[in-house]
Short mmCIF file of C-alpha atoms in Angstrom, two decimals:
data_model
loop_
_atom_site.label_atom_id
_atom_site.label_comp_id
_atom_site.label_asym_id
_atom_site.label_seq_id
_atom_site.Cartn_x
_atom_site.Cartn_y
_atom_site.Cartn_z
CA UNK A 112 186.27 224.86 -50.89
CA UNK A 113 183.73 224.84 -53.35
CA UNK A 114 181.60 227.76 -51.74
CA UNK A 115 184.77 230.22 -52.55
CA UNK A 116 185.75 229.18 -56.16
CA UNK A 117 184.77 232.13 -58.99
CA UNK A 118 183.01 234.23 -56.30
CA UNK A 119 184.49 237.46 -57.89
CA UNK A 120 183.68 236.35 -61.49
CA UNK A 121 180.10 235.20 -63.45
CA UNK A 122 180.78 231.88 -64.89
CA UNK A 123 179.93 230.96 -68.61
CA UNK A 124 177.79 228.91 -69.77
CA UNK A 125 175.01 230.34 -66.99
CA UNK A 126 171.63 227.82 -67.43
CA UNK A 127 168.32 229.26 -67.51
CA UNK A 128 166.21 227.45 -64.89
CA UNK A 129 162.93 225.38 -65.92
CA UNK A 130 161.42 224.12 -63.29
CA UNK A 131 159.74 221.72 -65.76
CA UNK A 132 162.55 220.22 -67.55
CA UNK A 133 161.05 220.12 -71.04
CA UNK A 134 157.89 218.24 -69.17
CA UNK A 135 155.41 218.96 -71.86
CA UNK A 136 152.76 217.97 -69.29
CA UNK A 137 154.09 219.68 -66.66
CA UNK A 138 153.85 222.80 -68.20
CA UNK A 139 150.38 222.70 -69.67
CA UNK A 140 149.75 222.18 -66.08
CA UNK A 141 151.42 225.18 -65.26
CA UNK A 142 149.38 227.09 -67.78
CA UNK A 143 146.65 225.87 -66.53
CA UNK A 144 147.06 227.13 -63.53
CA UNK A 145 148.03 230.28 -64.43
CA UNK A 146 144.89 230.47 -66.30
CA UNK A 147 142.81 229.14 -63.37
CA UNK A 148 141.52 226.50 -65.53
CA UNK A 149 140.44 223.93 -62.70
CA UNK A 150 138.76 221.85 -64.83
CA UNK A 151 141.79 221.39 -66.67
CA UNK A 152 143.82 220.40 -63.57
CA UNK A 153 141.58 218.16 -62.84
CA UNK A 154 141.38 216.08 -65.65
CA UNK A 155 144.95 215.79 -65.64
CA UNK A 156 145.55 214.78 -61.94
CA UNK A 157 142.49 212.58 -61.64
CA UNK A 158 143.74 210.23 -64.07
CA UNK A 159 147.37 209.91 -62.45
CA UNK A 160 147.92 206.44 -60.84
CA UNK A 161 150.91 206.22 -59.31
CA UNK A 162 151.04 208.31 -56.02
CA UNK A 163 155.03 209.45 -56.67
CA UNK A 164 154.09 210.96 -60.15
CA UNK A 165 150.99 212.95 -58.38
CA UNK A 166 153.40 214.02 -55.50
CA UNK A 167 155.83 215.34 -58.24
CA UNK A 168 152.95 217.14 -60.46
CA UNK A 169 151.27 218.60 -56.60
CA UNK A 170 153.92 220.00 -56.14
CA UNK A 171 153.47 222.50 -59.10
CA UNK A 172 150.23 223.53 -57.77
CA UNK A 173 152.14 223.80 -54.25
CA UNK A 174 154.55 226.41 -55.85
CA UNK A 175 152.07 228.61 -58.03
CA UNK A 176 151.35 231.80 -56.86
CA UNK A 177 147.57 232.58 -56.84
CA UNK A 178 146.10 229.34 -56.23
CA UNK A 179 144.48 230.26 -53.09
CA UNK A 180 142.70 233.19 -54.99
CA UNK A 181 140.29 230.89 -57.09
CA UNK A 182 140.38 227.25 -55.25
CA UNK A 183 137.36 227.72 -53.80
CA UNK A 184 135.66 227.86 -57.08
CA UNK A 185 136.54 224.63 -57.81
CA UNK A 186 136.19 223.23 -54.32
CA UNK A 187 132.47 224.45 -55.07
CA UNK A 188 131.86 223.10 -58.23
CA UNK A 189 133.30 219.89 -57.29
CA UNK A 190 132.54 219.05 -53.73
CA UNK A 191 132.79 215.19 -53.12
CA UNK A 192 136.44 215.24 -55.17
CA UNK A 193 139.25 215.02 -53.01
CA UNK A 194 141.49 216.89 -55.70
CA UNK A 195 140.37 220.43 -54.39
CA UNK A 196 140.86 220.01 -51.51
CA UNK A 197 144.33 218.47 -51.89
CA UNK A 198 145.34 220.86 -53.90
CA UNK A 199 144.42 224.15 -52.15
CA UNK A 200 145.27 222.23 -48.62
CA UNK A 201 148.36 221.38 -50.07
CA UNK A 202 149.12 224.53 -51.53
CA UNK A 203 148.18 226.40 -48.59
CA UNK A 204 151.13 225.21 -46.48
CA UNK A 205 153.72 226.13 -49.05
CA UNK A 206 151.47 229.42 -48.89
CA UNK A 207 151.52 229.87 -44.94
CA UNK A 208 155.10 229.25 -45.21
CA UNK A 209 155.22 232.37 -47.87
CA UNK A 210 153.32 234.41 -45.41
CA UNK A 211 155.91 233.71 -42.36
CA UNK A 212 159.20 234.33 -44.60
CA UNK A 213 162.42 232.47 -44.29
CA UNK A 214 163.81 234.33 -41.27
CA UNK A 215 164.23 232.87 -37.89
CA UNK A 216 161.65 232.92 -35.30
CA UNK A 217 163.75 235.78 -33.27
CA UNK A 218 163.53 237.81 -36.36
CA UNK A 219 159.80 237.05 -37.13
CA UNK A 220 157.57 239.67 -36.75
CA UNK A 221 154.11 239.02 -34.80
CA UNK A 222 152.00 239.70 -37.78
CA UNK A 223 153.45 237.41 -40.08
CA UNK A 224 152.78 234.20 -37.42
CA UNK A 225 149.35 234.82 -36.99
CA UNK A 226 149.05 234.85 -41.05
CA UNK A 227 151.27 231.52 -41.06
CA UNK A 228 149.16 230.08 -38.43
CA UNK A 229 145.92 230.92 -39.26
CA UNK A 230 146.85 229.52 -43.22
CA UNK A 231 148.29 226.33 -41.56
CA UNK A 232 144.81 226.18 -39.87
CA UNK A 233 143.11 226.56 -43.13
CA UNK A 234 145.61 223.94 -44.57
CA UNK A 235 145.17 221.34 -41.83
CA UNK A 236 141.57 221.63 -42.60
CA UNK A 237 141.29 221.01 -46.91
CA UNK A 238 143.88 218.51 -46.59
CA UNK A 239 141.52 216.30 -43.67
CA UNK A 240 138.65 217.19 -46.40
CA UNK A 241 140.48 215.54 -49.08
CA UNK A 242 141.48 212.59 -46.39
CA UNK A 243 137.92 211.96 -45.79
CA UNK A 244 137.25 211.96 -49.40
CA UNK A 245 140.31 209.55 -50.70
CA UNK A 246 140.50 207.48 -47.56
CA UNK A 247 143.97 205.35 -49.95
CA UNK A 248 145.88 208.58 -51.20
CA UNK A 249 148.95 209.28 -49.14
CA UNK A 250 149.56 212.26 -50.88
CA UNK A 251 147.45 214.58 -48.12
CA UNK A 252 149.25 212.70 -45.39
CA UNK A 253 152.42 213.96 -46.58
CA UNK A 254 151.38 217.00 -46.67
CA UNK A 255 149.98 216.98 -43.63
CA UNK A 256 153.81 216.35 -41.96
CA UNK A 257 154.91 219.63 -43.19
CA UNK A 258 151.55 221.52 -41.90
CA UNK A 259 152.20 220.06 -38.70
CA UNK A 260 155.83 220.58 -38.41
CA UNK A 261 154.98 224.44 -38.90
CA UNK A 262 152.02 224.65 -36.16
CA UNK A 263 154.55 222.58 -33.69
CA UNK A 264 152.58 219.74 -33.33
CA UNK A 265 155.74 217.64 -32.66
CA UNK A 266 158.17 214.29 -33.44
CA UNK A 267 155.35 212.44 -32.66
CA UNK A 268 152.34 213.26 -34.74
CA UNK A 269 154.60 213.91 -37.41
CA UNK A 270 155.46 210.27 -37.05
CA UNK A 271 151.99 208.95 -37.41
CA UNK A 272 151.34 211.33 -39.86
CA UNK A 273 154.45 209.69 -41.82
CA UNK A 274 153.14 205.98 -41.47
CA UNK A 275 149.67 206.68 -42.85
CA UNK A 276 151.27 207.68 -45.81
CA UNK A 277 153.56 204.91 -45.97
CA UNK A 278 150.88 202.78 -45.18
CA UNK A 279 149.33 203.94 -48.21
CA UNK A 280 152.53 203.56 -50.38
CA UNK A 281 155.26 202.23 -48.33
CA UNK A 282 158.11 204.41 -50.46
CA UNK A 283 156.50 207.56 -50.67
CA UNK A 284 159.32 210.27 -51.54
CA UNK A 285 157.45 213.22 -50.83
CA UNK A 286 156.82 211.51 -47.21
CA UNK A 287 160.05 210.67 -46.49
CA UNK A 288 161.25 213.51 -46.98
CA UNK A 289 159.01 215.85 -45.33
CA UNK A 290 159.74 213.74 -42.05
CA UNK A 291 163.65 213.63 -42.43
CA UNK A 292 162.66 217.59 -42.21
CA UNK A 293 160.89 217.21 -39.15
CA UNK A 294 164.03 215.41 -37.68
CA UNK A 295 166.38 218.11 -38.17
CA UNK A 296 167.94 219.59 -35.51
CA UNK A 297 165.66 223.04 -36.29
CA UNK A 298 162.62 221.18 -35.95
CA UNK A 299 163.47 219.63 -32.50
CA UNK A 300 164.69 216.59 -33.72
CA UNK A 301 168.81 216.08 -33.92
CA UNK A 302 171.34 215.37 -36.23
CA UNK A 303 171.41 211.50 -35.21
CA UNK A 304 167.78 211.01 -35.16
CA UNK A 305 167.56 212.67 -39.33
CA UNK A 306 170.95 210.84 -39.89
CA UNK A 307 169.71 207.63 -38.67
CA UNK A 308 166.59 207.89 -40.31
CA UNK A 309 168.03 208.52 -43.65
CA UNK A 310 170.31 205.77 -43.46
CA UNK A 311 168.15 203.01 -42.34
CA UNK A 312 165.70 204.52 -45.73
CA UNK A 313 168.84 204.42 -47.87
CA UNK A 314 169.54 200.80 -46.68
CA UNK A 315 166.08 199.60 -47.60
CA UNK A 316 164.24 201.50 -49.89
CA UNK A 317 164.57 200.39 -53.67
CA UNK A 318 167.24 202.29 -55.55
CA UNK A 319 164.99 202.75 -58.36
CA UNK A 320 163.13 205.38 -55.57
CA UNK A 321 165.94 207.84 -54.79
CA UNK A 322 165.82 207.80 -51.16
CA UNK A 323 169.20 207.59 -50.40
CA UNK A 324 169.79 210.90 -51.64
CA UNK A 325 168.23 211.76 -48.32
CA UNK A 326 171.91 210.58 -46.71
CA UNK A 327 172.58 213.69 -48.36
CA UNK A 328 170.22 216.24 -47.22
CA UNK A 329 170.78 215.33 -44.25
CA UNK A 330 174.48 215.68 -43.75
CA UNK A 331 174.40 218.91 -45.72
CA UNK A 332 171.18 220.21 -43.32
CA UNK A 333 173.91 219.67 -40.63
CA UNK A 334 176.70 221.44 -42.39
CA UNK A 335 174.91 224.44 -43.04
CA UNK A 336 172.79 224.60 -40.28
CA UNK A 337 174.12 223.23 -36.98
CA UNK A 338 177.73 223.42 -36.94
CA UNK A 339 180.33 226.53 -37.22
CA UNK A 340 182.26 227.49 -40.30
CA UNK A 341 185.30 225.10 -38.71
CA UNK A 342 183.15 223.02 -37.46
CA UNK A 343 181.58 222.54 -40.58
CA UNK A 344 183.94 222.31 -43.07
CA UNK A 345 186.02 219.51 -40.73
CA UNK A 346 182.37 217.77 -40.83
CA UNK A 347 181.64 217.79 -44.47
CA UNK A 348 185.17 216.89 -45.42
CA UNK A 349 185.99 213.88 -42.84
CA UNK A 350 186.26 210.62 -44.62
CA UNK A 351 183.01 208.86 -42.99
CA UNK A 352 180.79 211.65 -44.42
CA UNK A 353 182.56 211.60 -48.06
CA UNK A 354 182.22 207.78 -47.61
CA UNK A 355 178.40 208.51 -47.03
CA UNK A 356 178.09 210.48 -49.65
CA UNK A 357 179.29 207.72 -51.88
CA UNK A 358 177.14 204.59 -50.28
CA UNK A 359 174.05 206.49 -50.83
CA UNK A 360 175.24 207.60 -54.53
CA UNK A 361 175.79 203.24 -55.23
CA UNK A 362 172.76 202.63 -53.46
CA UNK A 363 170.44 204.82 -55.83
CA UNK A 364 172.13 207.25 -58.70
CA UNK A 365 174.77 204.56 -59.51
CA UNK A 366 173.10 201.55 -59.15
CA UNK A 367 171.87 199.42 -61.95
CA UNK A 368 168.76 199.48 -60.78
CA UNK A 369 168.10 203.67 -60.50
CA UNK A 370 165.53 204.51 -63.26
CA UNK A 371 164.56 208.12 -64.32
CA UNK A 372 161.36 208.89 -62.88
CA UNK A 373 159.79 212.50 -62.65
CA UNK A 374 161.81 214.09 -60.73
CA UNK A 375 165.15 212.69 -60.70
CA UNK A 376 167.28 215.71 -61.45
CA UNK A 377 166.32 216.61 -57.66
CA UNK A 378 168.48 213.46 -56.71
CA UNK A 379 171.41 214.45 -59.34
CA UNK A 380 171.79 217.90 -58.08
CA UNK A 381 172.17 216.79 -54.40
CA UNK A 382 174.91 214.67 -55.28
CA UNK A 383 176.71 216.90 -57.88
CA UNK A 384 176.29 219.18 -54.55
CA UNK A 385 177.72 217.12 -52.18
CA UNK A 386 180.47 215.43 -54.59
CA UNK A 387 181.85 219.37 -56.11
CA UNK A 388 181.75 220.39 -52.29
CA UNK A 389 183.88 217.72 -50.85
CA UNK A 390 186.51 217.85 -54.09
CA UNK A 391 185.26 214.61 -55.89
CA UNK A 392 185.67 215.11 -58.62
CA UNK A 393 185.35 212.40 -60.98
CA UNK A 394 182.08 211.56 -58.84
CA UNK A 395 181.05 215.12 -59.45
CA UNK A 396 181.41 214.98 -63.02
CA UNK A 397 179.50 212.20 -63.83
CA UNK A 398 176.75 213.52 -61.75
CA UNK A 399 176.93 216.56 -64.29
CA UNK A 400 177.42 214.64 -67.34
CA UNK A 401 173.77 213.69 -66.80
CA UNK A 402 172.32 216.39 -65.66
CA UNK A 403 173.36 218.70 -68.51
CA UNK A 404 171.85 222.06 -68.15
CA UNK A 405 169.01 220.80 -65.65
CA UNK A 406 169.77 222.55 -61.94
CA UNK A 407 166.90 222.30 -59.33
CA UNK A 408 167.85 225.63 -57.12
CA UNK A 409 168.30 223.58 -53.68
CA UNK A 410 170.40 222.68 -53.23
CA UNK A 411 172.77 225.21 -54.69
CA UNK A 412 170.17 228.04 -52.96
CA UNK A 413 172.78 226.86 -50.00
CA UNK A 414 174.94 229.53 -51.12
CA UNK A 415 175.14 233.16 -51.02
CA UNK A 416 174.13 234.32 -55.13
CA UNK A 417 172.29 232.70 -57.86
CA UNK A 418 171.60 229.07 -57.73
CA UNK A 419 171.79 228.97 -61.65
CA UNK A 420 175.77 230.83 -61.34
CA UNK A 421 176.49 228.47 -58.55
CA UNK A 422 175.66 225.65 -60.37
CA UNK A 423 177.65 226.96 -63.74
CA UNK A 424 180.47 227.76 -61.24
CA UNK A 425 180.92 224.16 -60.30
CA UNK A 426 180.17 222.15 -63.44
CA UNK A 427 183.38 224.34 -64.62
CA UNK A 428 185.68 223.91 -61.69
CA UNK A 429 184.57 220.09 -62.03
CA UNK A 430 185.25 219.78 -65.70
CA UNK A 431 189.03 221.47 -64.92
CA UNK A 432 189.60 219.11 -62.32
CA UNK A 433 188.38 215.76 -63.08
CA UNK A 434 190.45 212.59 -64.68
#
């Protein structure tokens, strides 16, 4: 029910977004990019250690327009680092992905595959540059799932793909999750092969990581994606997904053990998601009693409107239902 509630009327108390979250380092890293200061983007990724933190800080290289418009400088200046070439290759998918546009294939105009493909190709390419050159990182690896899932390379490679990078760091999030997108239904995997997947990683990965939250992007990949409206209200309502949604919450956001690493609010929103959606509201509550004013846009980008409104829209239907 939550996807009708306030549709007619702008909430209060709208948040502006910050895709930073007060990160003081994350946004001199954003200046820096802006600026095209590579030297200054290097010496702040080259002294990251642990490979979660660098996945969390690639990924605002991934999402800055422009990159591809001076990474070649660097990848000049500095030719036997790895860090060029992770960043451009990694950049370049999100950038390929730009290029294509979010409609389906049917409505996908011959022009903009050949500029998704041939930026995938140039992607595939820095990214087994930056391989070569950091033989132990498992950030390019990652990457390298989501490159491949857009040039169709299959369940397969994306698989082997996925367990060099866990090889490298056996709970990589950015890994993880870039497979459990390969195994959606979209992507020629299935429901039961992403469901499965996320609930064996929820089962054994350490709360403190997060990864159950992919019990939830999973089920709500389904809802929105696979099933009819019926269909998919009956789905995201019956009492073994709820139930789901509530296993995965005690086995990372709940438990003891959860600790706020970079990042987290991405694990928060999912579950304030999931909980407002499916009218739990105490669960819902507490989920936005931490998050405060701190909305990623997926996944309330679900929805038809502003993610920041959407977001508003629950928190206040939450706070007038809960105990």
């Amino acid at each position: 029910m939550g996807r009708f509630f306030g549709r007619r009327h702008k909430p209060a108390d709208i948040p502006t977004h910050d895709p930073t979250f007060g990160d003081p380092k994350a946004a001199q890293l954003v200046s820096d990019l802006q600026s095209r200061d590579w030297r200054a983007v290097h010496n702040f990724l080259n002294v990251i250690q642990d490979p979660d933190d660098l996945q969390y800080y690639l990924d605002f290289c991934v999402e800055q327009l422009g990159v591809q418009a001076w990474i070649e400088d660097w990848i000049e200046a500095e030719p036997q680092s790895y860090l060029p070439f992770l960043v451009g290759g990694a950049h370049a998918v999100e950038w390929a992905w730009l290029g294509r546009g979010a409609a389906l294939a049917k409505h996908t105009l011959p022009a903009q595959f050949q500029i998704f493909e041939r930026r995938l190709r140039k992607a595939h390419e820095l990214l087994e540059h930056a391989i070569a050159r950091n033989p132990d990182d498992p950030t390019a690896w990652a990457a390298l799932i989501k490159c491949g899932m857009g040039m169709s390379l299959g369940l397969e490679e994306a698989t082997a793909r996925f367990r060099e990078a866990v090889a490298r760091h056996r709970w990589h999030y950015g890994a993880h999750m870039s497979l459990l997108h390969q195994f959606l239904r979209k992507w020629g995997g299935s429901h039961e092969l992403a469901s499965s997947f996320a609930l064996d990683t929820a089962a054994n990965a350490p709360a403190s990581s997060g990864l159950a939250s992919m019990v939830v992007t999973a089920s709500l990949e389904h809802w929105r994606m696979d099933l009819d409206e019926a269909e998919s209200e009956k789905y995201l309502n019956s009492d073994e997904t709820v139930a789901g949604f509530h296993t995965a919450a005690d086995q990372s956001v709940r438990h003891l053990s959860y600790r706020r690493r970079l990042g987290w609010q991405r694990d928060f929103n999912m579950f304030a998601f999931a909980f407002w959606e499916t009218d739990q509201w105490d669960a819902a509550g507490a989920m936005f009693d931490a998050l405060g004013d701190q909305f990623t846009r997926t996944p309330w980008n679900f929805l038809v409107g502003e993610s920041a409104e959407w977001f508003a829209r629950a928190r206040a239907e939450v706070a007038k239902h809960r105990s």
